[in-house]
mmCIF file of C-alpha atoms in Angstrom:
data_model
loop_
_atom_site.group_PDB
_atom_site.id
_atom_site.type_symbol
_atom_site.label_atom_id
_atom_site.label_comp_id
_atom_site.label_asym_id
_atom_site.label_seq_id
_atom_site.Cartn_x
_atom_site.Cartn_y
_atom_site.Cartn_z
ATOM 1 C CA UNK O 263 94.243 77.833 315.033
ATOM 2 C CA UNK O 264 95.850 75.077 312.958
ATOM 3 C CA UNK O 265 99.312 75.809 311.634
ATOM 4 C CA UNK O 266 102.037 74.348 309.492
ATOM 5 C CA UNK O 267 105.034 73.204 311.492
ATOM 6 C CA UNK O 268 108.589 72.612 310.319
ATOM 7 C CA UNK O 269 111.574 70.891 311.873
ATOM 8 C CA UNK O 270 114.338 71.607 312.502
ATOM 9 C CA UNK O 271 114.287 75.386 312.740
ATOM 10 C CA UNK O 272 117.968 75.505 311.827
ATOM 11 C CA UNK O 273 120.093 72.834 310.153
ATOM 12 C CA UNK O 274 123.824 73.073 309.611
ATOM 13 C CA UNK O 275 125.397 70.545 307.275
ATOM 14 C CA UNK O 276 128.602 70.002 305.381
ATOM 15 C CA UNK O 277 128.764 70.243 301.626
ATOM 16 C CA UNK O 278 127.967 66.927 299.991
ATOM 17 C CA UNK O 279 125.840 65.646 302.853
ATOM 18 C CA UNK O 280 122.189 64.692 302.567
ATOM 19 C CA UNK O 281 119.582 66.638 304.504
ATOM 20 C CA UNK O 282 115.905 66.034 305.111
ATOM 21 C CA UNK O 283 113.679 68.920 306.015
ATOM 22 C CA UNK O 284 110.409 68.012 307.655
ATOM 23 C CA UNK O 285 107.010 69.639 307.557
ATOM 24 C CA UNK O 286 103.623 68.817 309.013
ATOM 25 C CA UNK O 287 100.967 70.546 306.888
ATOM 26 C CA UNK O 288 97.547 71.483 308.202
ATOM 27 C CA UNK O 289 95.630 68.254 308.507
ATOM 28 C CA UNK O 290 92.743 68.804 306.083
ATOM 29 C CA UNK O 291 94.852 70.484 303.406
ATOM 30 C CA UNK O 292 95.499 68.722 300.138
ATOM 31 C CA UNK O 293 98.149 70.805 298.371
ATOM 32 C CA UNK O 294 101.676 71.007 299.729
ATOM 33 C CA UNK O 295 104.573 73.149 298.645
ATOM 34 C CA UNK O 296 108.203 73.872 299.227
ATOM 35 C CA UNK O 297 109.708 77.291 298.662
ATOM 36 C CA UNK O 298 113.131 78.637 299.396
ATOM 37 C CA UNK O 299 114.428 82.099 300.195
ATOM 38 C CA UNK O 300 118.099 82.840 299.881
ATOM 39 C CA UNK O 301 119.058 85.459 302.451
ATOM 40 C CA UNK O 302 117.886 88.894 301.409
ATOM 41 C CA UNK O 303 116.230 87.644 298.236
ATOM 42 C CA UNK O 304 112.736 86.801 297.134
ATOM 43 C CA UNK O 305 110.815 83.643 297.866
ATOM 44 C CA UNK O 306 111.187 81.075 295.081
ATOM 45 C CA UNK O 307 108.886 78.178 294.311
ATOM 46 C CA UNK O 308 110.449 74.727 294.346
ATOM 47 C CA UNK O 309 107.713 72.128 294.082
ATOM 48 C CA UNK O 310 104.032 71.444 294.647
ATOM 49 C CA UNK O 311 102.573 68.097 295.660
ATOM 50 C CA UNK O 312 99.047 66.812 295.362
ATOM 51 C CA UNK O 313 97.470 63.388 295.555
ATOM 52 C CA UNK O 314 100.794 61.785 296.462
ATOM 53 C CA UNK O 315 102.687 63.064 293.493
ATOM 54 C CA UNK O 316 104.509 66.128 292.287
ATOM 55 C CA UNK O 317 102.111 68.389 290.427
ATOM 56 C CA UNK O 318 104.594 71.061 289.464
ATOM 57 C CA UNK O 319 108.250 71.872 289.956
ATOM 58 C CA UNK O 320 110.573 74.709 289.081
ATOM 59 C CA UNK O 321 113.955 74.663 287.370
ATOM 60 C CA UNK O 322 115.571 74.865 290.794
ATOM 61 C CA UNK O 323 114.104 71.485 291.736
ATOM 62 C CA UNK O 324 116.642 69.301 289.984
ATOM 63 C CA UNK O 325 117.639 65.681 290.559
ATOM 64 C CA UNK O 326 119.271 66.568 293.871
ATOM 65 C CA UNK O 327 115.858 67.309 295.355
ATOM 66 C CA UNK O 328 113.024 64.970 296.187
ATOM 67 C CA UNK O 329 109.816 65.179 298.170
ATOM 68 C CA UNK O 330 107.839 62.568 299.992
ATOM 69 C CA UNK O 331 104.749 62.206 302.103
ATOM 70 C CA UNK O 332 105.768 59.097 303.966
ATOM 71 C CA UNK O 333 102.977 58.665 306.464
ATOM 72 C CA UNK O 334 99.973 60.823 305.678
ATOM 73 C CA UNK O 335 100.991 63.654 307.968
ATOM 74 C CA UNK O 336 104.633 64.534 307.265
ATOM 75 C CA UNK O 337 105.853 66.138 304.074
ATOM 76 C CA UNK O 338 109.597 66.042 303.550
ATOM 77 C CA UNK O 339 112.128 67.695 301.287
ATOM 78 C CA UNK O 340 115.368 65.816 300.734
ATOM 79 C CA UNK O 341 118.507 67.310 299.279
ATOM 80 C CA UNK O 342 120.820 64.451 298.352
ATOM 81 C CA UNK O 343 124.179 66.173 298.127
ATOM 82 C CA UNK O 344 124.085 69.693 299.449
ATOM 83 C CA UNK O 345 125.992 72.530 297.849
ATOM 84 C CA UNK O 346 127.003 75.857 299.339
ATOM 85 C CA UNK O 347 124.353 77.590 297.233
ATOM 86 C CA UNK O 348 121.632 75.491 298.859
ATOM 87 C CA UNK O 349 122.017 77.643 301.969
ATOM 88 C CA UNK O 350 118.647 79.332 302.374
ATOM 89 C CA UNK O 351 115.450 79.441 304.355
ATOM 90 C CA UNK O 352 113.141 76.664 303.231
ATOM 91 C CA UNK O 353 109.438 77.193 303.690
ATOM 92 C CA UNK O 354 106.789 74.533 303.598
ATOM 93 C CA UNK O 355 103.240 75.609 302.794
ATOM 94 C CA UNK O 356 99.874 73.948 302.473
ATOM 95 C CA UNK O 357 96.460 74.906 301.177
ATOM 96 C CA UNK O 358 93.030 73.368 300.792
ATOM 97 C CA UNK O 359 92.002 72.148 297.380
ATOM 98 C CA UNK O 360 91.617 75.312 295.356
ATOM 99 C CA UNK O 361 89.411 76.109 292.471
ATOM 100 C CA UNK O 362 89.138 79.093 290.215
ATOM 101 C CA UNK O 363 88.581 82.263 292.142
ATOM 102 C CA UNK O 364 89.048 80.659 295.545
ATOM 103 C CA UNK O 365 90.667 82.920 298.065
ATOM 104 C CA UNK O 366 92.512 80.213 299.927
ATOM 105 C CA UNK O 367 95.930 81.455 300.711
ATOM 106 C CA UNK O 368 98.864 79.186 301.239
ATOM 107 C CA UNK O 369 99.631 78.738 304.905
ATOM 108 C CA UNK O 370 103.348 78.920 305.458
ATOM 109 C CA UNK O 371 105.377 77.202 308.114
ATOM 110 C CA UNK O 372 107.983 79.100 310.110
ATOM 111 C CA UNK O 373 110.782 77.865 307.860
ATOM 112 C CA UNK O 374 113.973 75.869 308.271
ATOM 113 C CA UNK O 375 117.205 77.764 307.899
ATOM 114 C CA UNK O 376 119.691 75.527 306.107
ATOM 115 C CA UNK O 377 123.352 76.438 306.324
ATOM 116 C CA UNK O 378 125.771 74.469 304.157
ATOM 117 C CA UNK O 379 129.428 74.823 305.132
ATOM 118 C CA UNK R 990 106.328 84.228 281.834
ATOM 119 C CA UNK R 991 104.563 85.380 284.952
ATOM 120 C CA UNK R 992 106.311 88.089 286.897
ATOM 121 C CA UNK R 993 105.720 90.286 289.919
ATOM 122 C CA UNK R 994 107.453 93.647 290.240
ATOM 123 C CA UNK R 995 107.838 95.613 293.434
ATOM 124 C CA UNK R 996 109.747 98.760 292.596
ATOM 125 C CA UNK R 997 110.303 99.992 296.146
ATOM 126 C CA UNK R 998 113.123 98.073 297.837
ATOM 127 C CA UNK R 999 112.610 100.136 300.978
ATOM 128 C CA UNK R 1000 109.987 102.509 302.365
ATOM 129 C CA UNK R 1001 109.753 104.676 305.442
ATOM 130 C CA UNK R 1002 106.534 105.865 307.028
ATOM 131 C CA UNK R 1003 105.743 107.808 310.154
ATOM 132 C CA UNK R 1004 103.733 105.997 312.789
ATOM 133 C CA UNK R 1005 99.962 106.534 312.363
ATOM 134 C CA UNK R 1006 100.383 107.592 308.745
ATOM 135 C CA UNK R 1007 99.141 105.584 305.757
ATOM 136 C CA UNK R 1008 101.548 103.977 303.293
ATOM 137 C CA UNK R 1009 101.149 102.407 299.858
ATOM 138 C CA UNK R 1010 103.372 99.548 298.739
ATOM 139 C CA UNK R 1011 103.457 99.083 294.992
ATOM 140 C CA UNK R 1012 102.990 95.822 293.112
ATOM 141 C CA UNK R 1013 102.606 95.258 289.396
ATOM 142 C CA UNK R 1014 102.209 91.906 287.737
ATOM 143 C CA UNK R 1015 102.546 90.447 284.311
ATOM 144 C CA UNK R 1016 100.368 87.638 283.045
ATOM 145 C CA UNK R 1017 98.268 86.874 280.018
ATOM 146 C CA UNK R 1018 95.971 84.627 282.044
ATOM 147 C CA UNK R 1019 92.503 85.918 282.855
ATOM 148 C CA UNK R 1020 92.043 84.039 286.105
ATOM 149 C CA UNK R 1021 94.474 84.626 288.911
ATOM 150 C CA UNK R 1022 94.747 85.596 292.542
ATOM 151 C CA UNK R 1023 96.919 88.268 294.104
ATOM 152 C CA UNK R 1024 98.197 87.996 297.646
ATOM 153 C CA UNK R 1025 100.211 90.054 300.064
ATOM 154 C CA UNK R 1026 102.374 88.486 302.738
ATOM 155 C CA UNK R 1027 104.271 90.097 305.590
ATOM 156 C CA UNK R 1028 107.630 88.738 306.712
ATOM 157 C CA UNK R 1029 108.855 90.166 310.020
ATOM 158 C CA UNK R 1030 112.465 89.824 311.101
ATOM 159 C CA UNK R 1031 111.619 86.505 312.742
ATOM 160 C CA UNK R 1032 111.207 85.077 309.251
ATOM 161 C CA UNK R 1033 107.703 83.648 309.109
ATOM 162 C CA UNK R 1034 105.344 84.459 306.251
ATOM 163 C CA UNK R 1035 102.053 85.984 307.361
ATOM 164 C CA UNK R 1036 99.116 86.214 304.971
ATOM 165 C CA UNK R 1037 97.552 89.679 304.842
ATOM 166 C CA UNK R 1038 95.075 90.020 302.011
ATOM 167 C CA UNK R 1039 93.786 88.446 298.802
ATOM 168 C CA UNK R 1040 92.299 89.851 295.574
ATOM 169 C CA UNK R 1041 90.815 87.657 292.866
ATOM 170 C CA UNK R 1042 91.075 88.750 289.264
ATOM 171 C CA UNK R 1043 87.297 88.676 288.888
ATOM 172 C CA UNK R 1044 86.593 90.579 292.090
ATOM 173 C CA UNK R 1045 85.066 93.922 291.264
ATOM 174 C CA UNK R 1046 85.598 95.469 294.664
ATOM 175 C CA UNK R 1047 88.948 96.142 296.249
ATOM 176 C CA UNK R 1048 89.743 93.768 299.093
ATOM 177 C CA UNK R 1049 89.999 95.068 302.632
ATOM 178 C CA UNK R 1050 91.168 93.368 305.822
ATOM 179 C CA UNK R 1051 91.257 95.622 308.836
ATOM 180 C CA UNK R 1052 93.991 98.214 308.289
ATOM 181 C CA UNK R 1053 94.985 96.586 304.999
ATOM 182 C CA UNK R 1054 93.372 97.347 301.691
ATOM 183 C CA UNK R 1055 94.330 96.396 298.194
ATOM 184 C CA UNK R 1056 94.108 98.984 295.437
ATOM 185 C CA UNK R 1057 93.419 96.704 292.471
ATOM 186 C CA UNK R 1058 93.661 98.248 289.005
ATOM 187 C CA UNK R 1059 93.248 95.393 286.593
ATOM 188 C CA UNK R 1060 93.818 97.342 283.397
ATOM 189 C CA UNK R 1061 97.113 98.610 284.758
ATOM 190 C CA UNK R 1062 97.927 95.210 286.272
ATOM 191 C CA UNK R 1063 98.643 96.695 289.640
ATOM 192 C CA UNK R 1064 97.710 95.509 293.120
ATOM 193 C CA UNK R 1065 99.066 98.001 295.592
ATOM 194 C CA UNK R 1066 98.816 97.370 299.324
ATOM 195 C CA UNK R 1067 97.628 100.250 301.467
ATOM 196 C CA UNK R 1068 98.319 100.133 305.184
ATOM 197 C CA UNK R 1069 96.404 102.729 307.131
ATOM 198 C CA UNK R 1070 97.426 104.074 310.530
ATOM 199 C CA UNK R 1071 100.865 102.452 310.490
ATOM 200 C CA UNK R 1072 102.127 100.870 313.681
ATOM 201 C CA UNK R 1073 105.669 100.118 314.776
ATOM 202 C CA UNK R 1074 104.865 96.420 314.463
ATOM 203 C CA UNK R 1075 104.236 96.889 310.755
ATOM 204 C CA UNK R 1076 107.972 97.171 310.171
ATOM 205 C CA UNK R 1077 108.759 94.123 308.031
ATOM 206 C CA UNK R 1078 109.322 92.853 304.503
ATOM 207 C CA UNK R 1079 106.183 92.785 302.391
ATOM 208 C CA UNK R 1080 105.824 90.423 299.467
ATOM 209 C CA UNK R 1081 103.279 90.569 296.683
ATOM 210 C CA UNK R 1082 102.489 87.185 295.128
ATOM 211 C CA UNK R 1083 100.375 85.850 292.287
ATOM 212 C CA UNK R 1084 98.703 82.500 291.834
ATOM 213 C CA UNK R 1085 97.531 81.510 288.375
ATOM 214 C CA UNK R 1086 94.320 79.558 288.630
ATOM 215 C CA UNK R 1087 94.838 77.617 285.437
ATOM 216 C CA UNK R 1088 98.539 76.964 285.772
ATOM 217 C CA UNK R 1089 99.245 74.845 288.788
ATOM 218 C CA UNK R 1090 98.796 76.289 292.202
ATOM 219 C CA UNK R 1091 102.193 77.692 293.087
ATOM 220 C CA UNK R 1092 102.850 81.310 293.893
ATOM 221 C CA UNK R 1093 105.163 83.667 292.087
ATOM 222 C CA UNK R 1094 106.598 86.182 294.530
ATOM 223 C CA UNK R 1095 107.903 89.677 293.985
ATOM 224 C CA UNK R 1096 111.276 90.789 295.378
ATOM 225 C CA UNK R 1097 109.665 92.449 298.377
ATOM 226 C CA UNK R 1098 109.579 95.899 299.959
ATOM 227 C CA UNK R 1099 111.129 96.554 303.345
ATOM 228 C CA UNK R 1100 108.870 98.879 305.317
ATOM 229 C CA UNK R 1101 110.214 100.771 308.285
ATOM 230 C CA UNK R 1102 107.761 102.573 310.555
ATOM 231 C CA UNK R 1103 109.286 105.515 312.384
ATOM 232 C CA UNK R 1104 108.101 106.569 315.857
#
């Protein structure tokens, strides 16, 4: 069964450093997402990406964040200058093109745990 | 603003018993989808079940069923015949069909199945 993959599984970085989290969505999916989950808290939407551009983003997704689909298979999340509060689990997800009433769920990757020290 | 409420931070259930996890949602949109995900201690998010706002019948997937009461804006998850492997966090989520495609998640309910 196809699955979303994410690398690395755990990333430790120092405050102020740039990090890139990588995701390989399911190959025939068209919508891509990043979510984050601070330890013990709920999953929060960051950004959605469709047709090579951001389709929606939340207030969390400020100028420190960017996303890219550099080569048609990878989908990356970059944090330019990490802060302590960026420590969280970051989930990538993908879904087929959805229309009204479609039951397509978002397929989540296993997550990357980011620890900022 | 769209919001999902899960009022039970933690639940206990005896193995082989049924359990209901509560979820209420708030939206003025008419077209939306409701989802339940399971997050075991390993951290991954596992899709369980989906209910569309226009679906007249409650969704079922194996031991999972969704008690959908549209007028009350509730979408409770029912797990029948609980198993030890059901111990996990459970998240209710909503997707608005006419407002992007992202999910809004509830705070989750931690279910513990007792032997």
